[in-house]
Coordinates of C-alpha atoms in Angstrom, one line a residue:
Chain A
X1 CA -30.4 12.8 8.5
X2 CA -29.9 15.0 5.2
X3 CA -27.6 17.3 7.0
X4 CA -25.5 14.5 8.8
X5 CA -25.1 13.2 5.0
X6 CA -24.3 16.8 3.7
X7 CA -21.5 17.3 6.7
X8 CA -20.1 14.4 5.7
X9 CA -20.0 14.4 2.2
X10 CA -18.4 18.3 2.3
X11 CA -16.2 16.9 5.3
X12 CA -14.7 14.0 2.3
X13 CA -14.6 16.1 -0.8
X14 CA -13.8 19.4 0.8
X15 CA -9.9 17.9 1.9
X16 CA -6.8 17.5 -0.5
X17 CA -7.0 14.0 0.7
X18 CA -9.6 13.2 -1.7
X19 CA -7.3 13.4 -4.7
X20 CA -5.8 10.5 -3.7
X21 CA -8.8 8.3 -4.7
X22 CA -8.8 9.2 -8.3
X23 CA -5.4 7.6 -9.1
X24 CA -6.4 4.3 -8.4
X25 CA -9.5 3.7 -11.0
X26 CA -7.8 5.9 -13.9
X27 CA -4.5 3.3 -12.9
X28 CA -7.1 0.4 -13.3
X29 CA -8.7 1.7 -16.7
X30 CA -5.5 2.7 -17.7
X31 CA -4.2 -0.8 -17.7
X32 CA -7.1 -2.3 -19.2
X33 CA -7.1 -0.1 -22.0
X34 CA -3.1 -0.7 -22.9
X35 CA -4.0 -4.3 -22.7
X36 CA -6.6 -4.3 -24.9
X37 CA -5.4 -1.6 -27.1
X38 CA -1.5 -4.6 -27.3
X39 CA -4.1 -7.2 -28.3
X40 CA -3.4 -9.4 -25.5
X41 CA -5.7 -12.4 -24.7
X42 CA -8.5 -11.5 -22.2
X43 CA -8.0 -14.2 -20.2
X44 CA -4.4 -13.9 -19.5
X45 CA -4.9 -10.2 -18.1
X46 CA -8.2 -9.8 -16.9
X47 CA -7.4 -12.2 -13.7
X48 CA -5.0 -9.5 -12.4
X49 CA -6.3 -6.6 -13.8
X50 CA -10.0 -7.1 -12.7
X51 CA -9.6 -9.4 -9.9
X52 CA -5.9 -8.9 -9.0
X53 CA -6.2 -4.7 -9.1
X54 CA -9.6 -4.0 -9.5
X55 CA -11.4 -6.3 -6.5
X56 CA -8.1 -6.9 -4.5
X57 CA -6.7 -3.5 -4.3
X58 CA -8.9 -0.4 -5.7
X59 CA -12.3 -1.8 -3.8
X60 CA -11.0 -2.5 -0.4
X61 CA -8.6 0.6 -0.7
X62 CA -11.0 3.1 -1.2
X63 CA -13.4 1.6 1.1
X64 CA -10.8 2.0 3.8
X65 CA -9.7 5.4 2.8
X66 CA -13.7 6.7 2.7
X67 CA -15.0 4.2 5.3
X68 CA -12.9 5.2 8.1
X69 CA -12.4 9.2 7.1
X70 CA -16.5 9.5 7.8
X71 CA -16.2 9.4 10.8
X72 CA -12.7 8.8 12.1
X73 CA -11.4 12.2 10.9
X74 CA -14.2 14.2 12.8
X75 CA -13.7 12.0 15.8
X76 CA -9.4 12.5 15.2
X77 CA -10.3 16.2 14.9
X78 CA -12.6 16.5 18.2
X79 CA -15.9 17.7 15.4
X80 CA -17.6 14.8 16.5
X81 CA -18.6 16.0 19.9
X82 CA -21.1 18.8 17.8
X83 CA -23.1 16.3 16.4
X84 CA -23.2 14.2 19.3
X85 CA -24.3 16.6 21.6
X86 CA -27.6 17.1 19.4
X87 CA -30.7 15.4 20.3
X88 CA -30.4 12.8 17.5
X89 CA -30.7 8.7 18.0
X90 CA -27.1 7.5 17.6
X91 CA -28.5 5.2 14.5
X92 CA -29.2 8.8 12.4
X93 CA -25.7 9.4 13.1
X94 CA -24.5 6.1 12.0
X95 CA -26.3 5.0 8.9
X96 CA -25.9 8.6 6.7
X97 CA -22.6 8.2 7.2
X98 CA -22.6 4.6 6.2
X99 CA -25.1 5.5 3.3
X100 CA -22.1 8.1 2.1
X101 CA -19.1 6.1 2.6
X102 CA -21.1 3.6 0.8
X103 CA -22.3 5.7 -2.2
X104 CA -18.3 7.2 -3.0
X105 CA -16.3 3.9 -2.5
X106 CA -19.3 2.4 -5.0
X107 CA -19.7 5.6 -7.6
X108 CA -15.1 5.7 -7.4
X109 CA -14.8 1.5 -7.7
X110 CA -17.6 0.5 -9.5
X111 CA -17.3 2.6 -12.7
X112 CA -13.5 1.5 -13.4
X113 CA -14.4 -2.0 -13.1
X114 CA -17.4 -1.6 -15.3
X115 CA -15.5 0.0 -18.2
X116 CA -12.5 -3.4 -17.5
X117 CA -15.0 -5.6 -17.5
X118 CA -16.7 -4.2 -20.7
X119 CA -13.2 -4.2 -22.3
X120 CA -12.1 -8.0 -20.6
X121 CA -15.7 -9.6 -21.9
X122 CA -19.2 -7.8 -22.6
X123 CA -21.5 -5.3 -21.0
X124 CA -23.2 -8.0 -19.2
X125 CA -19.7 -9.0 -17.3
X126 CA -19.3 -5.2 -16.8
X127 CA -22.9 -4.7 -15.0
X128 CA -22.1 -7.6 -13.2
X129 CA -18.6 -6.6 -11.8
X130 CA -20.6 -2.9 -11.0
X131 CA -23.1 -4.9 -9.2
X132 CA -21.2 -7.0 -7.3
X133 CA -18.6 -3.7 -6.6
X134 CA -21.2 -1.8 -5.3
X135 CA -22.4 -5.1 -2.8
X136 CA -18.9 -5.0 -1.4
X137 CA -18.9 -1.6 -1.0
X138 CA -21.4 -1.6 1.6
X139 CA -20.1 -4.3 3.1
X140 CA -16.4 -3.4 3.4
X141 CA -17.8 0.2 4.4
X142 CA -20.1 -1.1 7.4
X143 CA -16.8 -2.9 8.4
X144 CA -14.4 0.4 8.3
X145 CA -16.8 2.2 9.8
X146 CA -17.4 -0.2 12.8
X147 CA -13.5 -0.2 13.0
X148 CA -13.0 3.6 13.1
X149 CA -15.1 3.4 16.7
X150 CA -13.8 0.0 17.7
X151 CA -10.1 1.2 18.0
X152 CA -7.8 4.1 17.6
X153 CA -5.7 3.0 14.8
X154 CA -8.5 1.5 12.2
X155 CA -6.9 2.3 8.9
X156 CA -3.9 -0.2 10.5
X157 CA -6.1 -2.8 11.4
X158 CA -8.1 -2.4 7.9
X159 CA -4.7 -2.9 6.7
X160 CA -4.2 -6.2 8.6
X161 CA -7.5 -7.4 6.9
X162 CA -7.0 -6.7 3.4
X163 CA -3.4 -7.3 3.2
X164 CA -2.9 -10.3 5.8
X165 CA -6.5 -12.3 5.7
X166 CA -7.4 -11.3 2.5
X167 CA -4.1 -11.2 0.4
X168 CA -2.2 -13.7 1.7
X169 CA -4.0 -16.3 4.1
X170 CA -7.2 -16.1 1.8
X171 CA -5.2 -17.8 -0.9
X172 CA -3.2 -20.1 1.2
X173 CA -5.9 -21.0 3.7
X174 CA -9.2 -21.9 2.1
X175 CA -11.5 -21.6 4.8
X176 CA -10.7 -18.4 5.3
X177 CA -12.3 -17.1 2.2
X178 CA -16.3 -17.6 4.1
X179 CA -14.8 -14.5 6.0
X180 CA -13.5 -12.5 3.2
X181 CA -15.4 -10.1 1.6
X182 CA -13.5 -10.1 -1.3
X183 CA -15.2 -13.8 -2.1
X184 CA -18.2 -12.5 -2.0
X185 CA -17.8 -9.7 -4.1
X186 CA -16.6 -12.6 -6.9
X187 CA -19.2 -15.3 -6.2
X188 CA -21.6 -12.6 -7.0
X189 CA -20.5 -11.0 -10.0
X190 CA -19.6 -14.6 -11.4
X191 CA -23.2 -15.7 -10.8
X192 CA -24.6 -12.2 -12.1
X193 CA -22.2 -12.7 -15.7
X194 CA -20.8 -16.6 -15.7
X195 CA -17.1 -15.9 -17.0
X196 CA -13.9 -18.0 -16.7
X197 CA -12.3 -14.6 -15.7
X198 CA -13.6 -15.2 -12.5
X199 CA -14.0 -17.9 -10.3
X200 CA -15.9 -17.3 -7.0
X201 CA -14.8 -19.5 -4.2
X202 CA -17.7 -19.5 -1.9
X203 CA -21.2 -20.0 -3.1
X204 CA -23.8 -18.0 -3.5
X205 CA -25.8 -18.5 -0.6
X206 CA -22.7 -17.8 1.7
X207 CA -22.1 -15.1 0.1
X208 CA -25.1 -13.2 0.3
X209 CA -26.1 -14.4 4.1
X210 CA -22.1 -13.8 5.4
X211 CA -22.3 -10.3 3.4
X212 CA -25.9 -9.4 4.9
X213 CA -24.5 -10.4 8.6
X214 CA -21.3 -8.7 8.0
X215 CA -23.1 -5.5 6.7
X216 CA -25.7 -5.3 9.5
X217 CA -23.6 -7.0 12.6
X218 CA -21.1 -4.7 11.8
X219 CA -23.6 -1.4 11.8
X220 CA -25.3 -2.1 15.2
X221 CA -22.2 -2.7 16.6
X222 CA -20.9 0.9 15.1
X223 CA -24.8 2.3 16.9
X224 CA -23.7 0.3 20.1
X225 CA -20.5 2.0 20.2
X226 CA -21.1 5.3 19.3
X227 CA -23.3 4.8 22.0
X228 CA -21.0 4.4 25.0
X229 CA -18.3 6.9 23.2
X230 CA -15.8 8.4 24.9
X231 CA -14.4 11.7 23.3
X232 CA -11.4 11.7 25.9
X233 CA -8.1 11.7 24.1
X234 CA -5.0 9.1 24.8
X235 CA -1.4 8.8 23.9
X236 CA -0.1 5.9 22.4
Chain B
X1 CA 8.0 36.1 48.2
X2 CA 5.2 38.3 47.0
X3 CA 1.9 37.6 47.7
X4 CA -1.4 37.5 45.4
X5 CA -2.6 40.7 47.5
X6 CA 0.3 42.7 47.7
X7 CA 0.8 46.1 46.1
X8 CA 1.5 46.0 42.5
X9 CA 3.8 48.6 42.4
X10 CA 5.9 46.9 45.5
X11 CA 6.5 44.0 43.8
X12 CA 10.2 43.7 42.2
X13 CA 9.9 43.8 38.7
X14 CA 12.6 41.5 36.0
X15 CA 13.9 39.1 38.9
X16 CA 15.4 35.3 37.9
X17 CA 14.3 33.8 41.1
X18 CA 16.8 31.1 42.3
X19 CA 14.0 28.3 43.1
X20 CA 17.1 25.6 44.2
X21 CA 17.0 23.7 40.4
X22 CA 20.4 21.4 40.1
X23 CA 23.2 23.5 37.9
X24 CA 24.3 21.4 34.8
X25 CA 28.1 21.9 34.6
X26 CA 29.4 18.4 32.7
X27 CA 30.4 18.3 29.1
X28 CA 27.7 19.6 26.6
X29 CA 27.3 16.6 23.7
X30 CA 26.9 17.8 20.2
X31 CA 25.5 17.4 16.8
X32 CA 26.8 14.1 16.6
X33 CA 25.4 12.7 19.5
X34 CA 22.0 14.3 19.0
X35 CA 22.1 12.2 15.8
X36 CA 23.0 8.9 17.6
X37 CA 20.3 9.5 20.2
X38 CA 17.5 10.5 17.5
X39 CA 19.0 7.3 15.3
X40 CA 18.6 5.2 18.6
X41 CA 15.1 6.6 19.4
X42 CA 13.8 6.0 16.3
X43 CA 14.8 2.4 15.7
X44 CA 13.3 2.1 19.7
X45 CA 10.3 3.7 18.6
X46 CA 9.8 1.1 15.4
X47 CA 9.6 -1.4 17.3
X48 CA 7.4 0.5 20.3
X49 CA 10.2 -0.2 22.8
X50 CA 9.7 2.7 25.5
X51 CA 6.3 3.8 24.5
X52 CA 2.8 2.0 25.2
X53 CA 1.6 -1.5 25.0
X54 CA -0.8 -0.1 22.0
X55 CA 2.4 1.1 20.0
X56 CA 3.7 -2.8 20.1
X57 CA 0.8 -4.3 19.0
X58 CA 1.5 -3.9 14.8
X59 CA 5.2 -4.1 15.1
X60 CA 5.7 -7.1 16.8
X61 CA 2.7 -8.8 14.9
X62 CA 4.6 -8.3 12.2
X63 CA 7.9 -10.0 14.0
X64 CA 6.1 -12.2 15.4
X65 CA 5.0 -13.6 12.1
X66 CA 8.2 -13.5 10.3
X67 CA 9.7 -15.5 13.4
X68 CA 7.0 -17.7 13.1
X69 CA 8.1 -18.6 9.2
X70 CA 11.2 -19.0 10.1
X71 CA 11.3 -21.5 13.3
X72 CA 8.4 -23.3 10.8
X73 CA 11.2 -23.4 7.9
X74 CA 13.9 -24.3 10.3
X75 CA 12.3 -27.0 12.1
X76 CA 11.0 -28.9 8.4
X77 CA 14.6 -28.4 7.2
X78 CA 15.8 -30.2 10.9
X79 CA 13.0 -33.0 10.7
X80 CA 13.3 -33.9 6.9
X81 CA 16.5 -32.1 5.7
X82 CA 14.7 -30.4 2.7
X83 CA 15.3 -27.5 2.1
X84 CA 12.2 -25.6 1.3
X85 CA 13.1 -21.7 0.8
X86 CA 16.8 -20.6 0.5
X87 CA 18.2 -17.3 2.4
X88 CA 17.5 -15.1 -0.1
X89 CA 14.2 -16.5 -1.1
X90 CA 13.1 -15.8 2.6
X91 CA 12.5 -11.4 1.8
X92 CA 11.0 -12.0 -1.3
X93 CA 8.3 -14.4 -0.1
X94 CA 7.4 -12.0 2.9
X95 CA 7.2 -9.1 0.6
X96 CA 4.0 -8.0 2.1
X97 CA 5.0 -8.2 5.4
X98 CA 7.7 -6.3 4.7
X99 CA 5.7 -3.4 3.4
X100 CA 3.6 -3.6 6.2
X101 CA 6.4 -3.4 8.4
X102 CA 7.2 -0.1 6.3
X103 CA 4.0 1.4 6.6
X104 CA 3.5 0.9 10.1
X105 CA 6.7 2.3 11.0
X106 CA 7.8 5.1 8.7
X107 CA 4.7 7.0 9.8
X108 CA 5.4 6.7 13.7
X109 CA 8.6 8.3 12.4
X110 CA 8.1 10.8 10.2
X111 CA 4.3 11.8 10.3
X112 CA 4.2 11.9 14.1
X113 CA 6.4 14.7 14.4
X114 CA 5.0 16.6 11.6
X115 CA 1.3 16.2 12.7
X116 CA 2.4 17.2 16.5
X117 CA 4.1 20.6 15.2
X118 CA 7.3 19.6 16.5
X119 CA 9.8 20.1 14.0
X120 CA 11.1 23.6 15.2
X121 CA 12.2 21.8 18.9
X122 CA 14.4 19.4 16.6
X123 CA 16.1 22.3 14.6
X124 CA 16.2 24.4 17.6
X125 CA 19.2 22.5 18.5
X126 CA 22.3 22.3 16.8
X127 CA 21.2 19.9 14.4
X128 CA 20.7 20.2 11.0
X129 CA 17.8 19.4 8.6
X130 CA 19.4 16.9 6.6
X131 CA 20.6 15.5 10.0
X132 CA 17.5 14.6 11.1
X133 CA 15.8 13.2 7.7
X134 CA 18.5 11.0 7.5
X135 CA 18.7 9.6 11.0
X136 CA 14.9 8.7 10.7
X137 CA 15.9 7.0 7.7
X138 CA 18.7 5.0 9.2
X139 CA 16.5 3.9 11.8
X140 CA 13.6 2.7 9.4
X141 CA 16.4 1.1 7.3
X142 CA 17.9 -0.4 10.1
X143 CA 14.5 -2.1 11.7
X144 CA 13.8 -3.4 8.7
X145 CA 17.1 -5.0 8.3
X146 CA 17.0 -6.6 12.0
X147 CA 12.9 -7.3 10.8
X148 CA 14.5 -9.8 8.3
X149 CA 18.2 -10.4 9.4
X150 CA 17.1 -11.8 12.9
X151 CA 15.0 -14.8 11.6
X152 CA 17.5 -15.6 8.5
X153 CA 19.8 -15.9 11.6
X154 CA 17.9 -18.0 13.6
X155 CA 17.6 -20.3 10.2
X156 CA 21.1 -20.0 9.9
X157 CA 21.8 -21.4 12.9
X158 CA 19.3 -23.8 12.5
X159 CA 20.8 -25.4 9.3
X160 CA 24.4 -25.0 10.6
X161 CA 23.7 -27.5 13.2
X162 CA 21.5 -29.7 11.0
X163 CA 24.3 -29.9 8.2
X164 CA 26.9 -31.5 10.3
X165 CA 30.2 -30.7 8.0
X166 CA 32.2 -28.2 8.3
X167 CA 32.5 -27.6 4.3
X168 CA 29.2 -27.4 4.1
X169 CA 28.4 -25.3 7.6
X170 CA 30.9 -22.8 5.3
X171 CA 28.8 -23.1 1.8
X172 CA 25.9 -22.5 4.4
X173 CA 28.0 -19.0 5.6
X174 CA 28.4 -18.1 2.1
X175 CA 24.8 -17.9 1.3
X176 CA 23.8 -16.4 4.5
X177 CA 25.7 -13.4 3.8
X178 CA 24.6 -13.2 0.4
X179 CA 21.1 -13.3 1.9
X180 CA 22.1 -10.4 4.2
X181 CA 23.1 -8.4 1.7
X182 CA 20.4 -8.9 0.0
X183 CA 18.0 -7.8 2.8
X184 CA 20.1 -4.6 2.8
X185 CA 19.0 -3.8 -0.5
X186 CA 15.0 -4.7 0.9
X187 CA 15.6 -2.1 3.4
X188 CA 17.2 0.3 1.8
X189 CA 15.2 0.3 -1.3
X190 CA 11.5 0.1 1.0
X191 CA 12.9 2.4 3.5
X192 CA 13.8 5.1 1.3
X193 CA 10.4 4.7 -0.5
X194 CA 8.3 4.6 2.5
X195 CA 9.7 7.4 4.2
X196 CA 9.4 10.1 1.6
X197 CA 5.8 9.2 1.4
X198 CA 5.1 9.1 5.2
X199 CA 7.2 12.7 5.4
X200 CA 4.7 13.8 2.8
X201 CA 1.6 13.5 5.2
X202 CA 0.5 14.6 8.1
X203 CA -2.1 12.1 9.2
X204 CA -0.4 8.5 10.2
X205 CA -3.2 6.5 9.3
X206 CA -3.5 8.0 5.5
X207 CA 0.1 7.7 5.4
X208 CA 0.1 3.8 6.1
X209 CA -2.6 3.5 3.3
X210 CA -0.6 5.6 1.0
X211 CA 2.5 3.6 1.6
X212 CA 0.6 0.4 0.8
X213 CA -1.1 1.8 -1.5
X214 CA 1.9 2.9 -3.4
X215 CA 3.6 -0.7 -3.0
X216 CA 0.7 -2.5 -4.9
X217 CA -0.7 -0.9 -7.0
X218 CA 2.3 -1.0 -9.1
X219 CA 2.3 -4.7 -9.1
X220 CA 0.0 -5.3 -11.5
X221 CA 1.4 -2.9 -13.8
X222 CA 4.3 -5.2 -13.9
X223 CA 2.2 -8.0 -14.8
X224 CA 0.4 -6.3 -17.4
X225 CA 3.9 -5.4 -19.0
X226 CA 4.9 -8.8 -18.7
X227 CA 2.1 -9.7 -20.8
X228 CA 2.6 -7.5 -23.5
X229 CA 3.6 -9.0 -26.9
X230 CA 7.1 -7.9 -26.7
X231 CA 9.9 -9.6 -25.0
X232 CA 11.9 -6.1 -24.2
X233 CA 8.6 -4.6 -22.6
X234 CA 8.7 -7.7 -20.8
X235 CA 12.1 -7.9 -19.9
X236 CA 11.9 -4.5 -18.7
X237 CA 8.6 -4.6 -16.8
X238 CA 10.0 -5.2 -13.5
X239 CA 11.1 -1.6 -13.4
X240 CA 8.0 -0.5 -13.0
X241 CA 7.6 -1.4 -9.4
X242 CA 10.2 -1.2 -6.0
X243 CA 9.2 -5.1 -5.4
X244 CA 9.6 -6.6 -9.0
X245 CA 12.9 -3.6 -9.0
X246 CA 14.6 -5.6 -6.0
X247 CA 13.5 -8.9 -7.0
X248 CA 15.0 -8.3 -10.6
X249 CA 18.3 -7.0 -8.8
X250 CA 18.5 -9.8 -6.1
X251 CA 17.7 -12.3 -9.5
X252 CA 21.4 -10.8 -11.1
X253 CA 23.3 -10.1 -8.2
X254 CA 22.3 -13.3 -6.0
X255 CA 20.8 -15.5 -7.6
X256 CA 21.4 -15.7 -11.1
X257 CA 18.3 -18.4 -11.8
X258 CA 16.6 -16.2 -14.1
X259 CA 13.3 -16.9 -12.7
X260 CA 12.3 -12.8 -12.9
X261 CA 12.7 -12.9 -16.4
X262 CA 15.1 -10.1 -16.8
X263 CA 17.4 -11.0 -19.4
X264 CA 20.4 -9.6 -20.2
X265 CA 19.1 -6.2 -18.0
X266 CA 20.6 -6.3 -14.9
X267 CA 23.0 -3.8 -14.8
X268 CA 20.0 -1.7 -15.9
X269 CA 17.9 -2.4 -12.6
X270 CA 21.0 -1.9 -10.4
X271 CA 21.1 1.3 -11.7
X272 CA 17.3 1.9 -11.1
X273 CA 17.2 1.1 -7.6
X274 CA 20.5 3.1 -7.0
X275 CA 18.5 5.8 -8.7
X276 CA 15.5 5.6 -7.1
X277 CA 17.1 5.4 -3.5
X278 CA 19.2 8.4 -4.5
X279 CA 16.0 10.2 -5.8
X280 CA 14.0 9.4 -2.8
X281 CA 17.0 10.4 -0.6
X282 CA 17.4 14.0 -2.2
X283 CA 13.4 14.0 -2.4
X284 CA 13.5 13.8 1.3
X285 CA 16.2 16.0 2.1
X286 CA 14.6 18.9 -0.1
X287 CA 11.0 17.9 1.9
X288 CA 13.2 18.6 5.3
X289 CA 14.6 21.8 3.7
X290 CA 11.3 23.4 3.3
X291 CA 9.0 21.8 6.6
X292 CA 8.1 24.1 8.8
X293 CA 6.6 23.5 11.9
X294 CA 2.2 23.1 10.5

């Protein structure tokens, strides 16, 4: 299991490609720190900042960006037939990777939004937005991860999540929100450090049984595929 | 015909076989009509006309969506008469679809070819670089444009019979066309964006993210700038972003409500977007000027 983890964190940080998380978080603290630095109310910016950037945009982002390159580039380059063909239970393959994808999207997110909230509130908001980050971390990762075996174009389709049910039909339609990570993530950093900042949406309870049943529906399915995969390459 | 088992040295050497293949002696087209027929294939291949069922899928979500809005606006506005988004409102409000639109099609275009290694069979013909960058980008501009042009017509339509008078079937026309220029500038300005990013990189997936990635991340840069505690900063914050840029521009050019909060800059974000299309354009050209084929 060690080395599946060591393939796979050399196969993230050993491509260009990986310079294109670090943008994000330094935009994120960036912001934060102008605002602060102008002396503008904390509750006028940390509502887009935090939860507009920080949870909307740099979580989910990076989680698809990591999540699906664990194991979608070595399937898109054909590497993925090497470690199949080795006499390991499909789960060893699976959760290392998950474990790593989890780790990086949590380690890249988690410490922006700790140094915003800091700035927005206190160190206890701060902990609390970390906490709650590195919760939907593994969550959002399971998800990618399931969708890189489910179909051929998953960063598309993570797209269609984030952007579409999230962004816009999880403000317009409320019930969508018990199937949106994003929720979760705020219900629990707003029960970990009660702020008006943030407001979750679903409670608690939801929260944590949708984000358990997302995490570990989402993993056996990615087992259950990998599984039955078929390396056999199509056009589309 | 030689055999497998015949003597080497008996078999004749440097011989063009005449296997029968039909001669092609009609008129040869050239540069020009490779551009219309790269133009044509890419705004077919936008919308996953001619390729697999798979390649529709995003696409047409995406239209299908859009349409969606607009038979939904089109049939309040024919039930109650209230009008509950103008024309020109109609872009700004699908802003995200939009950019989805962008980043799932400006990669099929541009990343595809470069990931495939097929660039030297384009320049092998007689067509140049800057020939084929800016066909791709017509045919990302021009999806776009029919993306957004096709439902505002449909609501069009939809009003024109609803409205009854002619005067007013004409104050309709008016503000259609203002709304269709106004897309223009959506497609342009997106287009010319998305494509230089999606020409960057090879892989069509990272390329989507990037696109979107690019899109909103500068939004709330905007909103932080329209917080600070200066009304210039503020004024000016809608640069910062290609949405809050065309939404400024539409806000002087078409609409004039002032609801952007631009000020007196206008002029200034005219010359922004011309600047940044021109900039992206030249970007892309000098990307064609160097691609080679991996």
């Amino acid at each position: 299991m060690t080395t599946i983890s060591w393939i796979t964190a050399r196969g993230l940080f050993g491509r260009r490609r990986f310079l294109l998380l670090f943008p994000l978080p330094m935009l994120l603290v960036l912001l934060a720190a102008m605002s602060r630095a102008a002396g503008v109310d904390p509750g006028q910016w940390g509502s887009p900042i935090i939860y507009g950037l920080g949870l909307g945009v740099v979580l989910p982002v990076i989680a698809l960006i990591v999540g699906t390159a664990v194991l979608g580039s070595e399937i898109d380059d054909g590497t993925l037939v090497h470690v199949l063909t080795k006499p390991l239970p499909r789960w060893q393959i699976v959760l290392p990777k998950l474990g790593v994808a989890t780790l990086v999207t949590a380690l890249t997110a988690a410490i922006p939004l700790y140094v915003a909230g800091v700035l927005a509130n206190s160190i206890r908001f701060g902990l609390g937005l970390a906490a709650a980050t590195a919760v939907g971390a593994l969550v959002y990762s399971a998800l990618f991860l399931a969708l890189s075996l489910v179909t051929r174009r998953p960063v598309l389709l993570g797209l269609v999540y984030v952007l579409i049910w999230e962004g816009l039909l999880g403000n317009v339609v409320s019930g969508t929100t018990v199937l949106s990570i994003q929720h979760y993530v705020m219900t629990v950093a707003d029960t970990i450090a009660p702020t008006t900042l943030l407001e979750g949406r679903v409670s608690l309870p939801v929260a944590i049984v949708m984000s358990g049943v997302f995490t570990i529906g989402f993993t056996v399915l990615a087992i259950d595929r990998l599984r039955s995969f078929s390396v056999a390459g199509e056009t589309s | 015909m030689t055999t497998l088992d015949a003597q080497p040295a008996a078999r004749p050497t440097g011989v063009i076989h005449d296997i029968g293949y039909q001669r092609y002696s009609g008129p040869r087209l050239g540069r020009r009509h490779i551009v219309g027929a790269l133009f044509l294939h890419g705004l077919r291949a936008a919308f996953g006309l001619g390729r697999t069922a798979k390649a529709k899928i995003f696409p047409w979500l995406v239209v299908g969506v859009v349409g969606v809005v607009a038979v939904v606006l089109t049939a309040v506005r024919a039930q109650t008469g209230e009008v509950v988004l103008r024309y020109a409102e109609f872009p700004e409000v699908l802003t995200i679809l939009i950019i989805f639109f962008c980043a799932i099609v400006a990669p099929e275009l541009a990343s595809r070819d470069l990931h495939s290694g097929v660039m030297p069979l384009y320049f092998a013909r007689p067509l140049h670089r800057a020939d084929y960058a800016l066909a791709r980008l017509a045919s990302l501009v021009c999806a776009t444009f029919l993306l957004l042009a096709g439902p505002i017509t449909v609501m069009f339509v939809g009003a024109a019979f609803t409205v009854g008078e002619v005067g007013l079937v004409w104050d309709e026309f008016g503000s259609y066309l203002g709304a269709l220029a106004y897309v223009v500038v959506h497609a342009v300005v997106f287009g010319a964006v998305a494509l230089l990013i999606s020409s960057l990189i090879r892989r069509r997936a990272i390329a989507a993210g990037a696109i979107v990635g690019a899109f909103m991340l500068t939004t709330p840069v905007v909103v932080v700038l329209t917080l600070m505690p200066n009304a210039t900063a503020n004024q000016l914050a809608g640069l910062a972003s290609p949405v809050s840029l065309v939404s400024g521009l539409g806000d002087w050019v078409f609409e004039s409500t002032g609801e952007a909060g631009i000020g007196g800059y206008g002029p200034l974000y005219a010359i922004v977007a011309v600047a940044l299309v021109t900039g992206c354009v030249l970007l892309l050209l000098a990307r064609y000027r160097k691609v080679a084929s991996k």
